[in-house]
């Protein structure tokens, strides 16, 4: 059985499907799954994180749209009038901010965060910093309080690799902040 969207997999559903041996959830995580019920029914659980590129593309689109004031440009194109008049001195503000060379702060450096970082680096030469209590630099120990005792080696195929910073520093020094963390009891803290 494959489940997508906001489907809930619980004891009631599993009782209606006594022959199901495995369930695959499309997407990252399994928030809508009662793991205890699946264990009770002897059903295996897998997930298929298929939307990495699409999510990273959407994050890039939203970042660029925000920085370049796309809503104002759209309004001008649609209505054939500028909100400030057509004076070139005021219209140049409509192009917004150039993302080139800016600092991108990522909260979460999983597959989607890494893909977004690679695209931002390639397209706009952005400096990437990140905060992730799970994926930290190799020099941090697994007993470190910030890591929750679960430090792992992140993927370092970004060039230059992203630099881990404390959460407060990320917020203070980033030109753009983008969240790519799943919601869990660990990430709520």
Coordinates of N, CA and C in Angstrom, one line a residue:
X1 N 0.9 -1.2 0.0 CA 0.0 0.0 0.0 C 0.9 1.2 0.0
X2 N 0.6 2.2 -0.8 CA 1.3 3.5 -0.8 C 0.3 4.6 -0.4
X3 N 0.8 5.5 0.5 CA -0.1 6.5 1.0 C 0.6 7.9 0.6
X4 N -0.2 8.8 0.1 CA 0.3 10.1 -0.1 C -0.6 11.2 0.5
X5 N -0.2 12.4 0.5 CA -1.0 13.5 1.0 C -1.1 13.4 2.5
X6 N -2.3 13.7 3.0 CA -2.5 13.8 4.4 C -3.2 12.6 5.0
X7 N -3.0 11.5 4.4 CA -3.6 10.2 4.9 C -3.1 9.8 6.2
X8 N -4.0 9.3 7.1 CA -3.6 8.8 8.4 C -3.7 7.3 8.4
X9 N -2.6 6.8 8.9 CA -2.5 5.3 9.0 C -2.6 5.0 10.5
X10 N -3.7 4.4 10.9 CA -3.9 4.1 12.3 C -4.4 2.7 12.5
X11 N -4.7 2.3 13.7 CA -5.2 1.0 14.0 C -6.5 0.7 13.2
X12 N -7.4 1.7 13.1 CA -8.7 1.5 12.4 C -8.5 1.1 11.0
X13 N -7.6 1.8 10.3 CA -7.3 1.5 8.9 C -6.6 0.2 8.7
X14 N -5.6 -0.1 9.6 CA -4.9 -1.4 9.5 C -5.8 -2.6 9.8
X15 N -6.8 -2.4 10.6 CA -7.8 -3.4 10.9 C -8.6 -3.8 9.7
X16 N -8.9 -2.8 8.8 CA -9.7 -3.0 7.6 C -8.9 -3.6 6.5
X17 N -7.5 -3.7 6.7 CA -6.6 -4.2 5.6 C -5.7 -5.3 6.2
X18 N -6.3 -6.4 6.6 CA -5.5 -7.4 7.3 C -4.4 -8.1 6.5
X19 N -4.5 -7.9 5.1 CA -3.5 -8.6 4.3 C -2.3 -7.7 3.9
X20 N -2.4 -6.4 4.3 CA -1.3 -5.5 4.0 C 0.0 -5.9 4.8
X21 N 1.1 -6.0 4.1 CA 2.3 -6.3 4.8 C 3.3 -5.2 4.9
X22 N 3.2 -4.2 4.0 CA 4.1 -3.0 4.0 C 3.3 -1.8 3.5
X23 N 3.7 -0.6 4.0 CA 3.1 0.6 3.6 C 4.3 1.6 3.3
X24 N 4.2 2.3 2.2 CA 5.2 3.3 1.8 C 4.5 4.6 1.8
X25 N 5.1 5.6 2.5 CA 4.6 6.9 2.6 C 5.3 7.8 1.6
X26 N 4.6 8.5 0.7 CA 5.3 9.3 -0.3 C 5.6 10.6 0.4
X27 N 6.9 11.0 0.4 CA 7.4 12.2 1.1 C 8.3 11.8 2.2
X28 N 8.8 12.9 2.8 CA 9.8 12.7 3.9 C 9.0 12.7 5.2
X29 N 9.4 11.8 6.1 CA 8.7 11.6 7.4 C 7.5 10.8 7.4
X30 N 6.9 10.6 8.5 CA 5.8 9.7 8.7 C 4.9 10.3 9.8
X31 N 4.6 11.6 9.8 CA 3.8 12.2 10.8 C 2.4 11.6 11.0
X32 N 1.8 11.1 9.9 CA 0.4 10.6 9.9 C 0.4 9.1 10.2
X33 N 1.4 8.6 10.7 CA 1.5 7.1 10.9 C 1.5 6.8 12.3
X34 N 0.7 5.9 12.8 CA 0.7 5.4 14.1 C 1.7 4.2 14.1
X35 N 2.9 4.4 14.5 CA 3.9 3.4 14.4 C 3.6 2.2 15.3
X36 N 3.0 2.5 16.5 CA 2.7 1.4 17.4 C 1.6 0.5 16.8
X37 N 0.6 1.1 16.1 CA -0.4 0.3 15.4 C 0.2 -0.6 14.3
X38 N 1.2 0.0 13.6 CA 1.8 -0.8 12.5 C 2.6 -1.9 13.1
X39 N 3.3 -1.7 14.2 CA 4.1 -2.7 14.9 C 3.1 -3.8 15.3
X40 N 2.0 -3.4 15.9 CA 1.0 -4.4 16.4 C 0.5 -5.3 15.3
X41 N 0.3 -4.7 14.1 CA -0.3 -5.5 13.0 C 0.8 -6.1 12.1
X42 N 2.1 -5.9 12.5 CA 3.2 -6.6 11.8 C 3.4 -6.0 10.4
X43 N 3.1 -4.7 10.2 CA 3.2 -4.1 8.9 C 4.5 -3.2 8.9
X44 N 5.3 -3.4 7.8 CA 6.5 -2.7 7.6 C 6.2 -1.3 7.1
X45 N 7.1 -0.3 7.4 CA 6.9 1.1 7.0 C 8.1 1.6 6.2
X46 N 7.9 2.2 5.1 CA 9.0 2.9 4.4 C 8.5 4.2 3.9
X47 N 9.4 5.1 3.6 CA 9.0 6.4 3.0 C 9.8 6.6 1.7
X48 N 9.2 7.4 0.8 CA 9.8 7.7 -0.5 C 10.0 9.2 -0.7
X49 N 11.1 9.7 -0.3 CA 11.3 11.2 -0.4 C 11.5 11.6 -1.8
X50 N 10.5 11.8 -2.6 CA 10.6 12.0 -4.0 C 10.6 13.5 -4.5
X51 N 10.4 14.4 -3.6 CA 10.2 15.8 -3.9 C 11.4 16.7 -3.6
X52 N 12.6 16.1 -3.5 CA 13.7 17.0 -3.1 C 13.9 18.1 -4.1
X53 N 14.0 17.8 -5.4 CA 14.3 18.8 -6.4 C 13.2 19.8 -6.5
X54 N 11.9 19.4 -6.5 CA 10.8 20.3 -6.6 C 10.7 21.2 -5.4
X55 N 11.0 20.7 -4.2 CA 11.0 21.5 -3.0 C 12.1 22.6 -3.0
X56 N 13.3 22.1 -3.4 CA 14.4 23.1 -3.5 C 14.1 24.1 -4.5
X57 N 13.6 23.7 -5.7 CA 13.2 24.7 -6.7 C 12.2 25.7 -6.2
X58 N 11.2 25.3 -5.5 CA 10.2 26.2 -4.9 C 10.8 27.1 -3.9
X59 N 11.7 26.6 -3.1 CA 12.4 27.5 -2.1 C 13.2 28.6 -2.8
X60 N 13.9 28.2 -3.9 CA 14.6 29.1 -4.7 C 13.7 30.2 -5.3
X61 N 12.6 29.7 -5.9 CA 11.6 30.6 -6.5 C 11.1 31.6 -5.5
X62 N 10.7 31.1 -4.3 CA 10.2 32.0 -3.2 C 11.2 33.0 -2.8
X63 N 12.5 32.6 -2.6 CA 13.5 33.5 -2.2 C 13.7 34.6 -3.3
X64 N 13.8 34.2 -4.5 CA 14.1 35.1 -5.6 C 12.9 36.1 -5.8
X65 N 11.7 35.5 -5.7 CA 10.5 36.3 -5.8 C 10.4 37.4 -4.7
X66 N 10.8 37.0 -3.5 CA 10.8 38.0 -2.4 C 11.8 39.0 -2.6
X67 N 13.1 38.6 -2.9 CA 14.2 39.5 -3.0 C 14.0 40.5 -4.1
X68 N 13.4 40.0 -5.2 CA 13.3 40.8 -6.4 C 11.9 41.5 -6.6
X69 N 11.2 41.5 -5.5 CA 9.9 42.2 -5.5 C 9.0 41.8 -6.6
X70 N 8.9 40.5 -6.8 CA 8.1 39.9 -8.0 C 6.6 40.4 -7.9
X71 N 6.0 40.5 -6.8 CA 4.6 40.9 -6.7 C 4.4 42.3 -7.3
X72 N 5.3 43.2 -7.0 CA 5.2 44.5 -7.6 C 5.4 44.5 -9.1
X73 N 6.4 43.7 -9.6 CA 6.6 43.6 -11.0 C 5.4 43.0 -11.7
X74 N 4.8 42.0 -11.1 CA 3.6 41.3 -11.6 C 2.5 42.3 -11.7
X75 N 2.3 43.1 -10.7 CA 1.2 44.1 -10.7 C 1.4 45.2 -11.8
X76 N 2.7 45.6 -12.0 CA 3.0 46.5 -13.1 C 2.7 45.9 -14.4
X77 N 3.1 44.7 -14.6 CA 2.8 44.0 -15.9 C 1.3 43.8 -16.1
X78 N 0.6 43.4 -15.1 CA -0.8 43.0 -15.2 C -1.6 44.3 -15.5
X79 N -1.3 45.3 -14.7 CA -2.1 46.6 -14.8 C -1.6 47.6 -15.6
X80 N -0.4 47.4 -16.2 CA 0.2 48.4 -17.1 C 0.4 49.7 -16.4
X81 N 0.6 49.7 -15.1 CA 0.9 51.0 -14.4 C 1.8 50.7 -13.2
X82 N 2.7 51.6 -12.9 CA 3.6 51.4 -11.9 C 3.0 52.0 -10.6
X83 N 3.3 51.4 -9.4 CA 2.7 51.9 -8.2 C 3.3 53.3 -7.8
X84 N 4.5 53.6 -8.3 CA 5.2 54.8 -8.0 C 5.2 55.8 -9.2
X85 N 4.5 55.5 -10.2 CA 4.7 56.3 -11.5 C 5.8 55.7 -12.3
X86 N 6.1 56.3 -13.4 CA 7.1 55.7 -14.3 C 8.4 56.4 -14.2
X87 N 8.7 57.2 -13.2 CA 10.0 57.8 -13.0 C 11.0 56.8 -12.8
X88 N 12.1 56.8 -13.6 CA 13.1 55.7 -13.5 C 13.8 55.7 -12.2
X89 N 13.9 56.9 -11.5 CA 14.6 56.9 -10.2 C 13.8 56.1 -9.1
X90 N 12.5 56.1 -9.2 CA 11.7 55.3 -8.2 C 11.5 53.9 -8.7
X91 N 11.4 53.7 -10.0 CA 11.2 52.4 -10.6 C 12.4 51.5 -10.3
X92 N 13.6 52.0 -10.2 CA 14.7 51.1 -10.0 C 14.6 50.3 -8.7
X93 N 13.8 50.8 -7.7 CA 13.6 50.1 -6.5 C 12.8 48.9 -6.7
X94 N 12.0 48.8 -7.7 CA 11.1 47.7 -8.0 C 11.9 46.4 -8.2
X95 N 13.1 46.5 -8.7 CA 13.9 45.3 -9.0 C 14.4 44.6 -7.7
X96 N 14.2 45.2 -6.6 CA 14.5 44.6 -5.3 C 16.0 44.4 -5.1
X97 N 16.3 43.4 -4.3 CA 17.7 43.1 -3.9 C 18.3 42.0 -4.8
X98 N 19.6 42.2 -5.1 CA 20.4 41.2 -5.8 C 20.8 40.1 -4.8
X99 N 20.4 38.8 -5.1 CA 20.8 37.8 -4.2 C 22.3 37.4 -4.3
X100 N 23.0 37.9 -5.3 CA 24.4 37.6 -5.6 C 25.3 37.9 -4.4
X101 N 26.0 36.9 -3.9 CA 26.9 37.1 -2.8 C 26.3 37.3 -1.4
X102 N 25.0 37.2 -1.3 CA 24.4 37.3 0.0 C 24.6 36.0 0.8
X103 N 24.3 36.1 2.1 CA 24.4 35.0 3.0 C 23.0 34.3 3.2
X104 N 23.0 33.0 2.8 CA 21.8 32.2 3.0 C 21.9 31.4 4.2
X105 N 21.0 31.5 5.1 CA 21.0 30.8 6.4 C 19.9 29.7 6.3
X106 N 20.3 28.4 6.5 CA 19.4 27.3 6.4 C 19.2 26.7 7.8
X107 N 18.0 26.5 8.1 CA 17.6 25.8 9.3 C 17.3 24.4 8.8
X108 N 18.2 23.5 9.0 CA 18.0 22.1 8.5 C 18.9 21.9 7.3
X109 N 19.7 20.9 7.3 CA 20.6 20.6 6.2 C 20.4 19.2 5.7
X110 N 19.2 18.8 5.5 CA 18.9 17.5 5.0 C 19.0 17.5 3.4
X111 N 18.3 16.6 2.8 CA 18.4 16.5 1.3 C 17.9 17.7 0.6
X112 N 16.8 18.2 1.1 CA 16.2 19.4 0.5 C 17.0 20.6 0.7
X113 N 17.5 20.8 2.0 CA 18.3 21.9 2.3 C 19.6 21.9 1.5
X114 N 20.2 20.8 1.4 CA 21.5 20.7 0.6 C 21.3 21.0 -0.8
X115 N 20.1 20.5 -1.4 CA 19.9 20.8 -2.8 C 19.6 22.2 -3.0
X116 N 18.8 22.9 -2.1 CA 18.6 24.3 -2.2 C 19.9 25.1 -2.1
X117 N 20.7 24.7 -1.2 CA 22.0 25.4 -1.0 C 22.9 25.3 -2.2
X118 N 22.9 24.1 -2.9 CA 23.7 23.9 -4.1 C 23.2 24.8 -5.2
X119 N 21.9 24.9 -5.3 CA 21.3 25.7 -6.4 C 21.6 27.2 -6.1
X120 N 21.5 27.6 -4.9 CA 21.7 29.0 -4.5 C 23.2 29.4 -4.7
X121 N 24.1 28.5 -4.4 CA 25.5 28.7 -4.6 C 25.8 28.8 -6.1
X122 N 25.3 27.9 -6.9 CA 25.6 27.8 -8.3 C 25.0 29.0 -9.0
X123 N 23.8 29.4 -8.7 CA 23.1 30.5 -9.4 C 23.5 31.9 -9.0
X124 N 23.8 32.0 -7.6 CA 24.0 33.4 -7.1 C 25.2 33.5 -6.2
X125 N 26.1 32.5 -6.2 CA 27.3 32.6 -5.4 C 27.0 33.0 -4.0
X126 N 26.0 32.4 -3.4 CA 25.6 32.7 -2.1 C 26.5 32.0 -1.1
X127 N 26.8 32.6 0.0 CA 27.5 32.0 1.1 C 26.4 31.3 1.9
X128 N 26.7 30.0 2.3 CA 25.7 29.2 3.0 C 26.1 28.9 4.4
X129 N 25.3 29.3 5.4 CA 25.5 28.9 6.7 C 24.3 28.1 7.2
X130 N 24.4 27.3 8.2 CA 23.3 26.5 8.6 C 23.3 26.2 10.1
X131 N 22.1 25.9 10.6 CA 21.9 25.4 11.9 C 21.1 24.1 11.8
X132 N 21.6 23.0 12.3 CA 20.9 21.8 12.3 C 21.5 21.0 13.5
X133 N 20.6 20.7 14.5 CA 21.1 20.0 15.7 C 21.5 18.5 15.4
X134 N 21.1 18.0 14.2 CA 21.4 16.6 13.9 C 22.7 16.6 13.0
X135 N 22.8 17.4 12.0 CA 24.0 17.4 11.1 C 24.9 18.5 11.5
X136 N 26.0 18.2 12.1 CA 26.9 19.2 12.5 C 28.3 18.9 11.9
X137 N 29.2 19.9 12.0 CA 30.6 19.6 11.5 C 31.2 18.5 12.2
X138 N 32.2 17.8 11.5 CA 32.8 16.6 12.1 C 33.5 16.9 13.4
X139 N 33.9 18.1 13.7 CA 34.7 18.4 14.9 C 33.8 18.5 16.1
X140 N 32.5 18.4 16.0 CA 31.6 18.5 17.1 C 31.4 17.0 17.6
X141 N 31.3 16.9 18.9 CA 31.2 15.5 19.5 C 29.7 15.1 19.7
X142 N 29.5 13.8 19.7 CA 28.1 13.3 19.8 C 27.5 13.6 21.1
X143 N 28.3 13.9 22.1 CA 27.8 14.2 23.5 C 27.5 15.7 23.6
X144 N 27.8 16.5 22.6 CA 27.5 17.9 22.7 C 26.1 18.2 23.0
X145 N 25.8 19.2 23.9 CA 24.4 19.5 24.2 C 23.7 20.0 23.0
X146 N 24.3 20.8 22.1 CA 23.6 21.4 20.9 C 23.2 20.3 20.0
X147 N 23.9 19.1 20.0 CA 23.5 18.1 19.0 C 22.5 17.1 19.6
X148 N 22.1 17.3 20.8 CA 21.2 16.3 21.4 C 21.8 14.9 21.5
X149 N 23.1 14.9 21.4 CA 23.8 13.6 21.4 C 23.7 12.8 20.2
X150 N 23.3 13.4 19.0 CA 23.1 12.7 17.8 C 23.8 13.3 16.6
X151 N 25.0 13.8 16.8 CA 25.8 14.4 15.7 C 26.1 13.4 14.6
X152 N 25.9 13.8 13.4 CA 26.3 12.9 12.3 C 27.1 13.7 11.2
X153 N 27.8 12.9 10.4 CA 28.6 13.6 9.4 C 27.6 14.0 8.2
X154 N 27.6 15.3 8.0 CA 26.7 15.8 6.9 C 27.4 15.5 5.5
X155 N 26.6 15.7 4.5 CA 27.2 15.6 3.1 C 28.0 16.9 2.8
X156 N 29.2 16.7 2.5 CA 30.0 17.9 2.2 C 30.3 18.1 0.7
X157 N 29.4 17.8 -0.1 CA 29.6 17.9 -1.6 C 29.3 19.4 -2.1
X158 N 29.0 20.3 -1.2 CA 28.8 21.7 -1.6 C 30.2 22.4 -1.6
X159 N 30.4 23.3 -2.5 CA 31.7 23.9 -2.6 C 31.5 25.4 -2.7
X160 N 31.9 26.2 -1.7 CA 32.5 25.7 -0.4 C 31.4 25.1 0.5
X161 N 31.8 24.2 1.4 CA 30.8 23.6 2.3 C 30.1 24.6 3.2
X162 N 28.9 24.4 3.5 CA 28.2 25.3 4.4 C 28.9 25.3 5.8
X163 N 28.8 26.4 6.5 CA 29.4 26.5 7.8 C 28.3 26.5 8.9
X164 N 28.5 25.6 9.9 CA 27.5 25.5 11.0 C 27.7 26.6 11.9
X165 N 26.6 27.2 12.3 CA 26.6 28.3 13.3 C 25.5 28.1 14.3
X166 N 25.6 28.6 15.5 CA 24.5 28.5 16.4 C 23.2 29.2 15.8
X167 N 22.1 28.8 16.3 CA 20.8 29.3 15.8 C 20.7 30.8 15.8
X168 N 21.0 31.4 16.9 CA 20.9 32.9 17.1 C 21.9 33.6 16.1
X169 N 23.0 33.1 15.9 CA 24.0 33.7 15.0 C 23.5 33.6 13.5
X170 N 22.8 32.5 13.2 CA 22.2 32.3 11.9 C 21.2 33.4 11.6
X171 N 20.3 33.6 12.6 CA 19.3 34.7 12.4 C 19.9 36.1 12.3
X172 N 21.0 36.3 13.1 CA 21.6 37.6 13.1 C 22.4 38.0 11.9
X173 N 23.0 36.9 11.2 CA 23.9 37.2 10.1 C 23.4 36.8 8.7
X174 N 22.3 36.2 8.6 CA 21.8 35.8 7.3 C 21.0 36.9 6.6
X175 N 21.2 37.1 5.3 CA 20.4 37.9 4.5 C 19.0 37.3 4.2
X176 N 19.1 36.0 4.0 CA 17.9 35.1 3.8 C 17.9 34.0 4.7
X177 N 16.8 33.6 5.3 CA 16.6 32.4 6.1 C 15.6 31.5 5.5
X178 N 15.9 30.3 5.4 CA 15.0 29.3 4.8 C 15.0 28.0 5.7
X179 N 13.8 27.6 6.0 CA 13.7 26.4 6.9 C 13.4 25.2 6.1
X180 N 14.3 24.2 6.4 CA 14.2 22.9 5.8 C 14.3 21.8 6.8
X181 N 13.5 21.9 7.9 CA 13.6 20.9 9.0 C 12.2 20.3 9.1
X182 N 12.2 19.0 9.4 CA 10.9 18.3 9.7 C 10.4 18.7 11.1
X183 N 9.1 18.6 11.3 CA 8.6 18.9 12.6 C 8.6 17.6 13.4
X184 N 9.3 17.6 14.5 CA 9.4 16.5 15.4 C 9.5 17.0 16.8
X185 N 9.5 16.1 17.8 CA 9.7 16.5 19.2 C 11.1 17.1 19.4
X186 N 12.0 16.5 18.6 CA 13.4 17.0 18.7 C 13.6 18.4 18.1
X187 N 12.9 18.7 17.0 CA 13.0 20.0 16.4 C 12.2 21.1 17.0
X188 N 11.2 20.7 17.8 CA 10.4 21.7 18.6 C 11.2 22.5 19.6
X189 N 12.3 21.9 20.1 CA 13.1 22.5 21.2 C 13.9 23.7 20.7

